[in-house]
Short mmCIF file of C-alpha atoms and ligand atoms in Angstrom, two decimals:
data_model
loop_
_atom_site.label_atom_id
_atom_site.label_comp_id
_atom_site.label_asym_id
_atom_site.label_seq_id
_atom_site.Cartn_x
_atom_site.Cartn_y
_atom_site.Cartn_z
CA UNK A 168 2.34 -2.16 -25.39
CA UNK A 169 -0.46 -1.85 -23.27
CA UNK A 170 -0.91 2.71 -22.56
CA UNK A 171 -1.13 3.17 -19.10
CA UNK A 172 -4.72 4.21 -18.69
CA UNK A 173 -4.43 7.30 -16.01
CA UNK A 174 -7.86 8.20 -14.73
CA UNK A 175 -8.40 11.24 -12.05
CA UNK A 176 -11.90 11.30 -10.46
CA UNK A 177 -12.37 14.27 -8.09
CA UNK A 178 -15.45 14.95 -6.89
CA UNK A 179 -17.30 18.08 -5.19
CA UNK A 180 -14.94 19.07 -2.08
CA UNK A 181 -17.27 21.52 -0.82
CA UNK A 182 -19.02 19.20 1.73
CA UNK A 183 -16.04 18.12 2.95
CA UNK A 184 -14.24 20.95 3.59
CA UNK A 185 -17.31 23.26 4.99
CA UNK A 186 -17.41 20.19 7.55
CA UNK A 187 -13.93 20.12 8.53
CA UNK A 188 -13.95 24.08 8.47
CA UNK A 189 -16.62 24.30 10.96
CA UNK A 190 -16.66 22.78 14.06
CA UNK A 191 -14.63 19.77 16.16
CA UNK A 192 -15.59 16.63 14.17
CA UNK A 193 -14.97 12.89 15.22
CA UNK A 194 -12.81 11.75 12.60
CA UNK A 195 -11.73 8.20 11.45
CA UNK A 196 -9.47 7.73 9.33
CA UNK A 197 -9.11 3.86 7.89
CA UNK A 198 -6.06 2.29 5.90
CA UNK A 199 -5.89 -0.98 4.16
CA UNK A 200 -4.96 -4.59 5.17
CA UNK A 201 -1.15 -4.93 5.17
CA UNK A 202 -0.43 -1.22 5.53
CA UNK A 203 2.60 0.20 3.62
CA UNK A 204 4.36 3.31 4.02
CA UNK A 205 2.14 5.33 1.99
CA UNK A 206 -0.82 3.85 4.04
CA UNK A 207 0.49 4.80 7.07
CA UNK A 208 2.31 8.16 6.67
CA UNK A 209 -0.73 9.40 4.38
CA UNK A 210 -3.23 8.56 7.52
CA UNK A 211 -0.54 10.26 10.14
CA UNK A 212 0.16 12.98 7.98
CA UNK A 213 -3.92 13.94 7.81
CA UNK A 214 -4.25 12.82 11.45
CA UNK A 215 -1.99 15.68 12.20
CA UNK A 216 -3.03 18.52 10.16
CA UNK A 217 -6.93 17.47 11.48
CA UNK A 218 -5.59 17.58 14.81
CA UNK A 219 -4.03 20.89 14.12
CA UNK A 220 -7.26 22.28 13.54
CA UNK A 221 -9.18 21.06 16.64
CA UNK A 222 -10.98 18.11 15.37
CA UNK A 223 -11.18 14.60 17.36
CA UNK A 224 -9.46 12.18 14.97
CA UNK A 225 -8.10 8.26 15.02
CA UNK A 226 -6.68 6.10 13.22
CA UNK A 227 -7.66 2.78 12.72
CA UNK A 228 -5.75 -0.44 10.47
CA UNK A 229 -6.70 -3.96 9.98
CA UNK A 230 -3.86 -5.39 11.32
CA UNK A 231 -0.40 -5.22 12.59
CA UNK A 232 2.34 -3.35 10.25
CA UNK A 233 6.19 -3.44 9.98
CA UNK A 234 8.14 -1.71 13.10
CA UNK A 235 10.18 0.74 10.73
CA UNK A 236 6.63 2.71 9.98
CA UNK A 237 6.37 3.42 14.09
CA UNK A 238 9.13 6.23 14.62
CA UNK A 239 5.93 8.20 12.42
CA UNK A 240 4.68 11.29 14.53
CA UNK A 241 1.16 10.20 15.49
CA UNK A 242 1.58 6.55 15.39
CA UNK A 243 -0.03 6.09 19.19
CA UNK A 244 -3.09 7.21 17.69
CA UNK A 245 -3.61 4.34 15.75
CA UNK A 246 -5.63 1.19 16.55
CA UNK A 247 -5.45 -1.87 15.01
CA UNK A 248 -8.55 -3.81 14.72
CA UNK A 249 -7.12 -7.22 14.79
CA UNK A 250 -5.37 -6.33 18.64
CA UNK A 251 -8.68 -3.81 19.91
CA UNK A 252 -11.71 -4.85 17.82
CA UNK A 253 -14.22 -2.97 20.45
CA UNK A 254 -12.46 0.43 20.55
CA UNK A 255 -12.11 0.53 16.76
CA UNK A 256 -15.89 -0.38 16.05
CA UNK A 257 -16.65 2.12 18.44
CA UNK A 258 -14.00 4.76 16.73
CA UNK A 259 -16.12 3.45 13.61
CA UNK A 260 -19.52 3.83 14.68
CA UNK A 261 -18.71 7.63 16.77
CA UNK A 262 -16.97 8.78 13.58
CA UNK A 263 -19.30 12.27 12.15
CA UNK A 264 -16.70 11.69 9.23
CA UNK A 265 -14.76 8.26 8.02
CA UNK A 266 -11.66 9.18 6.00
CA UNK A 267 -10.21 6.19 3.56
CA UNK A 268 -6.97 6.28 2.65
CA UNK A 269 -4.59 4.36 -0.03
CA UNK A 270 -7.25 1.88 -1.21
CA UNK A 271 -10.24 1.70 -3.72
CA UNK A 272 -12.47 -1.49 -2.83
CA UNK A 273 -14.19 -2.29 0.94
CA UNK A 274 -12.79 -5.59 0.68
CA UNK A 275 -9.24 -4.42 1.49
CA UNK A 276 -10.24 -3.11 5.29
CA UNK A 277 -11.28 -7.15 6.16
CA UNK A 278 -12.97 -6.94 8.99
CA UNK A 279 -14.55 -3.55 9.24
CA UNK A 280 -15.98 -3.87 5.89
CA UNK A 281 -19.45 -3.92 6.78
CA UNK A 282 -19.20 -1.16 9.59
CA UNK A 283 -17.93 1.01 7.46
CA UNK A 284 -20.49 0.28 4.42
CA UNK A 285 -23.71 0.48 6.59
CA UNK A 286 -22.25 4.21 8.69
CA UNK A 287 -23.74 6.86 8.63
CA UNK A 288 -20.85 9.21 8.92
CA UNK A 289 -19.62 11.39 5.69
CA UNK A 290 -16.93 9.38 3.59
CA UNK A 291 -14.24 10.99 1.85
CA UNK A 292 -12.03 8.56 0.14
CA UNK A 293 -8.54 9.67 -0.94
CA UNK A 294 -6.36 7.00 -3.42
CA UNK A 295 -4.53 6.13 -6.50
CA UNK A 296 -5.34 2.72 -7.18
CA UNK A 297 -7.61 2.38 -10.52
CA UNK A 298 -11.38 2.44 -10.75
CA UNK A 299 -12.42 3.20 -6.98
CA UNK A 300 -15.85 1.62 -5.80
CA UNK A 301 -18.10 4.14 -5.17
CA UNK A 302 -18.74 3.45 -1.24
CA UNK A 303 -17.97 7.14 -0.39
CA UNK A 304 -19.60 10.16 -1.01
CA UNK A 305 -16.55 12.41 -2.05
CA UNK A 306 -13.65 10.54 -4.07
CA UNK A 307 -10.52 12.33 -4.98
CA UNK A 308 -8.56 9.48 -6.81
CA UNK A 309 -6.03 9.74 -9.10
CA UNK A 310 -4.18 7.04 -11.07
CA UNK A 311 -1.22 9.28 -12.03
CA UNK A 312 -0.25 10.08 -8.74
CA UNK A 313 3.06 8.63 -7.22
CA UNK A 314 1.29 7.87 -3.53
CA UNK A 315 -1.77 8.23 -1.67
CA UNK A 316 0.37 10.99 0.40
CA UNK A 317 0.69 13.20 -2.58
CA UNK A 318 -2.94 13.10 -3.37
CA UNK A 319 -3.56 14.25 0.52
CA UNK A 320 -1.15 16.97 -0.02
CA UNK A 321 -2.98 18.12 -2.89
CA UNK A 322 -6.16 18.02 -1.03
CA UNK A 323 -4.77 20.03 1.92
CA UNK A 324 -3.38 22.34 -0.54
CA UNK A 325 -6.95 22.88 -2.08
CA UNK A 326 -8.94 23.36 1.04
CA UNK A 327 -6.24 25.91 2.75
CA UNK A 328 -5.96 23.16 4.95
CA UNK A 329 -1.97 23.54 4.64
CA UNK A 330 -1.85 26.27 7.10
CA UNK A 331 -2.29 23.71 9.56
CA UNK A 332 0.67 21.42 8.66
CA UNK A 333 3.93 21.43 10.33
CA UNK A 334 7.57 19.36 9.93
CA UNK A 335 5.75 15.93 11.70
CA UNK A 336 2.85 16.15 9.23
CA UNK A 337 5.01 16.99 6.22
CA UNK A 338 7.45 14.26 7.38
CA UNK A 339 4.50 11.26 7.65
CA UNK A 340 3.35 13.06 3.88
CA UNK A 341 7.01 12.62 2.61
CA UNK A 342 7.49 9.13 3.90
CA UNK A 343 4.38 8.06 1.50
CA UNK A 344 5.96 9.45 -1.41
CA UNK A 345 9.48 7.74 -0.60
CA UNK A 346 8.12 4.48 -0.25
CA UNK A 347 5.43 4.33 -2.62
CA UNK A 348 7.96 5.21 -5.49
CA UNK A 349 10.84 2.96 -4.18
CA UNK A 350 12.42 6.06 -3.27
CA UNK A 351 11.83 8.02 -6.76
CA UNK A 352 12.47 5.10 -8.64
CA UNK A 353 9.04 4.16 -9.85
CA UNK A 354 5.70 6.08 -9.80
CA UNK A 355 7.91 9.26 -9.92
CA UNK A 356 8.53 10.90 -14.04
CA UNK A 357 5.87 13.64 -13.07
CA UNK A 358 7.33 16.90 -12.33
CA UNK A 359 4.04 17.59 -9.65
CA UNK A 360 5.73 14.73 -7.77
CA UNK A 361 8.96 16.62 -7.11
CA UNK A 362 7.27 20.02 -6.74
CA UNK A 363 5.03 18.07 -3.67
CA UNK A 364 8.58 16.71 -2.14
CA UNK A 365 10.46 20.39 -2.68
CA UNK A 366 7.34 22.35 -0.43
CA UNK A 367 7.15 19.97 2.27
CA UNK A 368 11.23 19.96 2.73
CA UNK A 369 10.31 23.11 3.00
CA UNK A 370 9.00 22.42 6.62
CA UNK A 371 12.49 21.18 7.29
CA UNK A 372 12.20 17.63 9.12
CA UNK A 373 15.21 15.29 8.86
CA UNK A 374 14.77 14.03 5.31
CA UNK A 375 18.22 11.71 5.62
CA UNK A 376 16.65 10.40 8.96
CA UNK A 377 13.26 9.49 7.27
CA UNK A 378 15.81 7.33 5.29
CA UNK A 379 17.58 5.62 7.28
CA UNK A 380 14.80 4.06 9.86
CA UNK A 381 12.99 3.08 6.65
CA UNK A 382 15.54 1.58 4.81
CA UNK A 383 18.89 0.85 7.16
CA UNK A 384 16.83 -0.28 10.34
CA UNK A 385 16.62 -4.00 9.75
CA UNK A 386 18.02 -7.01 11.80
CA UNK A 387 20.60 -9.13 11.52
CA UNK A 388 17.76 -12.28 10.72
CA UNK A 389 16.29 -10.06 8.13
CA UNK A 390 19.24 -9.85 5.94
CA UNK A 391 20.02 -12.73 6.23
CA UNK A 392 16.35 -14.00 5.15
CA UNK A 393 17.33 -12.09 2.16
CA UNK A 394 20.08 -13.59 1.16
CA UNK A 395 18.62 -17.09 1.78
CA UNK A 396 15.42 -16.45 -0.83
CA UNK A 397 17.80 -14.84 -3.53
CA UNK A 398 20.11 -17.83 -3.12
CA UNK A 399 18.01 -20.59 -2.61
CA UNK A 400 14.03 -19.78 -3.37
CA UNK A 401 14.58 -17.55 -6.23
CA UNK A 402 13.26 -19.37 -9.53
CA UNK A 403 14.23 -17.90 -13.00
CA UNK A 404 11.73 -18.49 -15.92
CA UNK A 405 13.54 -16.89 -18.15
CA UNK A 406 12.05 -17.61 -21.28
CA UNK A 407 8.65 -16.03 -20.05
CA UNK A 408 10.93 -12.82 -18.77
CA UNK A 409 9.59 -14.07 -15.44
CA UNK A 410 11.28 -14.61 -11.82
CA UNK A 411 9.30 -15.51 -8.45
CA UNK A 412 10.61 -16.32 -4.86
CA UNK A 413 8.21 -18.15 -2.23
CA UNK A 414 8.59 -18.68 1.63
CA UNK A 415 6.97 -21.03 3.79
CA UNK A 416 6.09 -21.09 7.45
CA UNK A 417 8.87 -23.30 8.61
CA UNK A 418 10.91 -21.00 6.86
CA UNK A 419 10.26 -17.80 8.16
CA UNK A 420 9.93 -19.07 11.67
CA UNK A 421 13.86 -20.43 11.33
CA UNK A 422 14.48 -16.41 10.64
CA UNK A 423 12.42 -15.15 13.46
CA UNK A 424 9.68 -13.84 11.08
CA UNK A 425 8.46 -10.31 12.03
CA UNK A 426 6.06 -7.78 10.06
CA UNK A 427 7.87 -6.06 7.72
CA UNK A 428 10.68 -7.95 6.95
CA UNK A 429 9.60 -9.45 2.99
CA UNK A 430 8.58 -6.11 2.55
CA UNK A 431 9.90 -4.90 -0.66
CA UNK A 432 11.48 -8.97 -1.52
CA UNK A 433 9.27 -9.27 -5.16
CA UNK A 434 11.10 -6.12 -6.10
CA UNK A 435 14.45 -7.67 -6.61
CA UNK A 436 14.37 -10.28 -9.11
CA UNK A 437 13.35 -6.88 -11.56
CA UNK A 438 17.13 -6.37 -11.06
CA UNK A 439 17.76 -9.18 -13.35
CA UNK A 440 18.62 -8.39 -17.11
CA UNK A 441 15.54 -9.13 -19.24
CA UNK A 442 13.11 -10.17 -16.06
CA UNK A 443 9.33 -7.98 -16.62
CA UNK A 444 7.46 -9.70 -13.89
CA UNK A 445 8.01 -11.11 -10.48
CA UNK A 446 5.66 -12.96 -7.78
CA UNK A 447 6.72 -13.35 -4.29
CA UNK A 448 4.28 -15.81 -2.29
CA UNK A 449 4.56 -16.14 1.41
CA UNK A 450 2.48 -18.83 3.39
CA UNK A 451 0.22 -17.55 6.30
CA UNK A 452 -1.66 -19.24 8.84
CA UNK A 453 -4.58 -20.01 6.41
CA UNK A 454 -3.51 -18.88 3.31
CA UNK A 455 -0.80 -17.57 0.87
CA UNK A 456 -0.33 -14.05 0.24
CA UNK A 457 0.81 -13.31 -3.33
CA UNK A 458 2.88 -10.10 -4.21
CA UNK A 459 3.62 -9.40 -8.22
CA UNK A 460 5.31 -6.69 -9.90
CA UNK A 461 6.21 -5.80 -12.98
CA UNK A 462 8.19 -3.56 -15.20
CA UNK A 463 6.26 -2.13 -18.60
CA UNK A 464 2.87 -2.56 -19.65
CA UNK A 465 2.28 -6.43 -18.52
CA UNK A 466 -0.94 -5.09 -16.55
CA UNK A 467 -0.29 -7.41 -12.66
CA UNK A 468 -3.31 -5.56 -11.13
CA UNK A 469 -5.49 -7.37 -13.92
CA UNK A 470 -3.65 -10.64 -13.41
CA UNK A 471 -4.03 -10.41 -9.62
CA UNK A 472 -7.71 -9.51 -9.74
CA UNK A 473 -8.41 -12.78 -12.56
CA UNK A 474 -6.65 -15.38 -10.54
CA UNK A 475 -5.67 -14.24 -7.36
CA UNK A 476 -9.15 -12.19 -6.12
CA UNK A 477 -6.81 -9.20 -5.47
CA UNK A 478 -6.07 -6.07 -7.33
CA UNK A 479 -3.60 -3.17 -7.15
CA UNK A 480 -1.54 -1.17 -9.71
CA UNK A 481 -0.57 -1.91 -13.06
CA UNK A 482 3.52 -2.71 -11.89
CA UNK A 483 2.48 -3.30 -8.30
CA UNK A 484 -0.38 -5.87 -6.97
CA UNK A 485 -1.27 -8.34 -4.87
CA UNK A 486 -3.92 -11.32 -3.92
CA UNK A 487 -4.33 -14.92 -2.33
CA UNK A 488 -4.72 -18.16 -2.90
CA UNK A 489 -5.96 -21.07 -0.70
CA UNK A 490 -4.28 -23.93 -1.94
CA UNK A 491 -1.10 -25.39 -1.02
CA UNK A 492 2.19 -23.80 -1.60
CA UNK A 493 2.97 -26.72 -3.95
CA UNK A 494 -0.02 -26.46 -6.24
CA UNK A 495 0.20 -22.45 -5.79
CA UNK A 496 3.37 -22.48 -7.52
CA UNK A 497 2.43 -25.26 -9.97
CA UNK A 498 -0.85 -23.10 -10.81
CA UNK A 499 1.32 -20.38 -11.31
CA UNK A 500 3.93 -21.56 -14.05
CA UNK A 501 0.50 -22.73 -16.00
CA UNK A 502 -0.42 -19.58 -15.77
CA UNK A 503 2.96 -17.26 -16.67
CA UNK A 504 2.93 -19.87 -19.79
CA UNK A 505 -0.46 -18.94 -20.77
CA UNK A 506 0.99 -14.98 -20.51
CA UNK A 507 3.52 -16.11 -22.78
CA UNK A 508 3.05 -13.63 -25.63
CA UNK A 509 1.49 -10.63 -23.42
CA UNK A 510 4.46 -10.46 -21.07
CA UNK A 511 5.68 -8.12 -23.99
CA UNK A 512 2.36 -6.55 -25.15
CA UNK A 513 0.42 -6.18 -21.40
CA UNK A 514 -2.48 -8.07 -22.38
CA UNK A 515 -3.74 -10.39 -20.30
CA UNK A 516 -5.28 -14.44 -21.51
P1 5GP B 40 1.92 -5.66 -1.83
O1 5GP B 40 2.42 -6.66 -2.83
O2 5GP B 40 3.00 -4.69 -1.43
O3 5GP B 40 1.20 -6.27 -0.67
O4 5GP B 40 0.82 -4.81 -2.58
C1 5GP B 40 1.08 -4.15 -3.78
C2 5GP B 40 -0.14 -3.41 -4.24
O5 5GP B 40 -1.22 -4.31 -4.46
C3 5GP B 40 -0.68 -2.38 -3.26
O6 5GP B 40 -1.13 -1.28 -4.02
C4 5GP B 40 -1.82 -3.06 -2.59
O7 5GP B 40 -2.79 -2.13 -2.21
C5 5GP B 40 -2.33 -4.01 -3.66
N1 5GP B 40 -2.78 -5.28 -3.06
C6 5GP B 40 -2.03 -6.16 -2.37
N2 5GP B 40 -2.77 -7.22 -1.97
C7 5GP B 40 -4.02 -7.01 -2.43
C8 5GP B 40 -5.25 -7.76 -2.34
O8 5GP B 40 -5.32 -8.85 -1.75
N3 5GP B 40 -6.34 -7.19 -2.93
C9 5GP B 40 -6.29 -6.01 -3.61
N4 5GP B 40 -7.43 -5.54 -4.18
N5 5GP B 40 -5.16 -5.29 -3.70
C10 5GP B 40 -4.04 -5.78 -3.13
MN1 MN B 41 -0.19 3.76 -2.15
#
């Protein structure tokens, strides 16, 4: 069984926090492609506390992101690129310091990749994915940490920055932890985790509330969407422990397709006795976007990154793949085959 290989890299916080301690800075903070809840509520819940203190600050995401992230305190203050390309290059190019949040390559912010490689401004990148490129000049990164949220609660913690959080920053900090963990069900066997979640209740927002326009906020289409890729686009390979569920265009338009609504669909063939990995593939305009996940030490980040130029965790990833859905889903059989023997020992072929 492959050890998960925990890495923390924290670098020399003294730059960053003399500059946020002195002054009103422009700040941008920038979030991946696809933003999840830990994305978003660990860029609102620092966009708070920063504005607490006086300092200028925006947030800026590739592209569009589910509706049951936008009740988040803060969320007018973010700009996606893909809808206002000028006003976030200029955010971009004004910024004295560029915050990155919740991922650990450029190529995940699209777009803005080059912007953000060739500014000026300081970069402080805060994440958990493994092995973070080094395109900032402060990372705090830690493997072992449930979310991206924690990780900024840590670092506000650190600085004395904390003094300047209240219930809307704690709750945006809280939601990261809730959904990057499947709501404490994964990511979440280290006591720190709970000890995080236990001193921002303290700050009393609606915990139960945070719950429900997360989780029990979903049309009528969307459930139903559900129901129709367990039933009918859910394939079993059960010798190789392995399920996978795919959606085409036609398909999602027939269910009134909005962001958000797969979100969380690769999870649920893991519910299935016996079943260590699971792929969920979705057909966009030019290309299909591959989820995997995985339960135990079969290593998806690796597989992602070898045959679907992605990356991500090692239970949670994610990539692409150009060809048809047909010879996607061909390709991918060939390849669960060739994982035969390491879907037990995490190695990948
Ligand atoms: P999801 O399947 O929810 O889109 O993503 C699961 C995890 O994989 C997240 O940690 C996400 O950051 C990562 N991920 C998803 N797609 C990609 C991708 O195309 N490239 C990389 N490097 N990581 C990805
Ligand atoms: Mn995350």
């Amino acid at each position: 069984m492959l050890k998960r290989n925990d890495k923390r890299i924290w670098q020399d916080t003294s730059t960053i926090f003399s500059l946020l301690r002195n002054g009103s800075r422009k700040i941008t903070i920038i979030t991946h492609l696809d933003p999840d809840g830990d994305a978003i509520g660990s860029s609102l819940g620092l966009l708070k506390v920063l504005q607490n203190m006086g300092h200028r600050c925006h947030v800026i995401s590739p592209n569009e992101y589910a509706d049951f992230l936008k009740w988040m305190p803060g969320n007018d203050a973010i700009r996606i690129f893909d809808k206002e390309p000028r006003k976030a290059v200029q955010l971009l190019n004004q910024a004295e310091i560029i915050v990155s949040v919740d991922f650990n390559t450029v190529r995940r912010i699209k777009q803005f990749t080059d912007i953000v490689t060739a500014s000026g401004a300081y970069k402080l990148l805060i994440d958990h994915h493994p092995d973070p490129e080094s395109f900032a000049d402060c990372i705090l990164s830690d493997t072992s940490a449930s979310s991206t949220a924690e990780i900024v609660y840590e670092f506000l913690k650190l600085g004395g920055l904390d003094q300047f959080m209240d219930a809307d920053s704690a709750a945006c900090l809280f939601t990261g932890i809730m959904t990057d963990t499947g709501c404490f069900s994964y990511n979440s066997s280290k006591p720190g985790t709970y000890r995080a979640v236990a001193e921002l209740l303290d700050y009393e927002f609606d915990k139960d509330r945070i719950y429900s326009m997360v989780y029990d906020d979903f049309t009528c289409k969307r459930m139903r969407l559900l129901g129709f890729c367990l039933n009918n686009k859910m394939e079993v390979l059960r010798e190789y422990r392995t399920a996978y569920i795919w959606l085409t265009m036609k398909e999602l338009q027939e269910y009134d397709f909005q962001v958000g609504d797969t979100e969380g669909f690769v999870n649920y063939p893991l519910s299935i006795s016996g079943i260590r990995f699971s792929a969920f593939f979705i057909e966009k305009k030019d290309h299909i976007k591959a989820s995997f996940r995985s339960k135990g030490g079969f290593p998806v980040n690796h597989f992602a990154e070898k045959y679907y130029n992605g990356g991500g965790h090692v239970n949670a990833s994610g990539g692409e793949s150009t060809d048809t859905m047909r010879e996607t889903l061909e390709r991918f059989k060939k390849l669960v085959i060739l994982q035969k023997d390491h879907l037990s020992d995490g190695e990948i072929q």
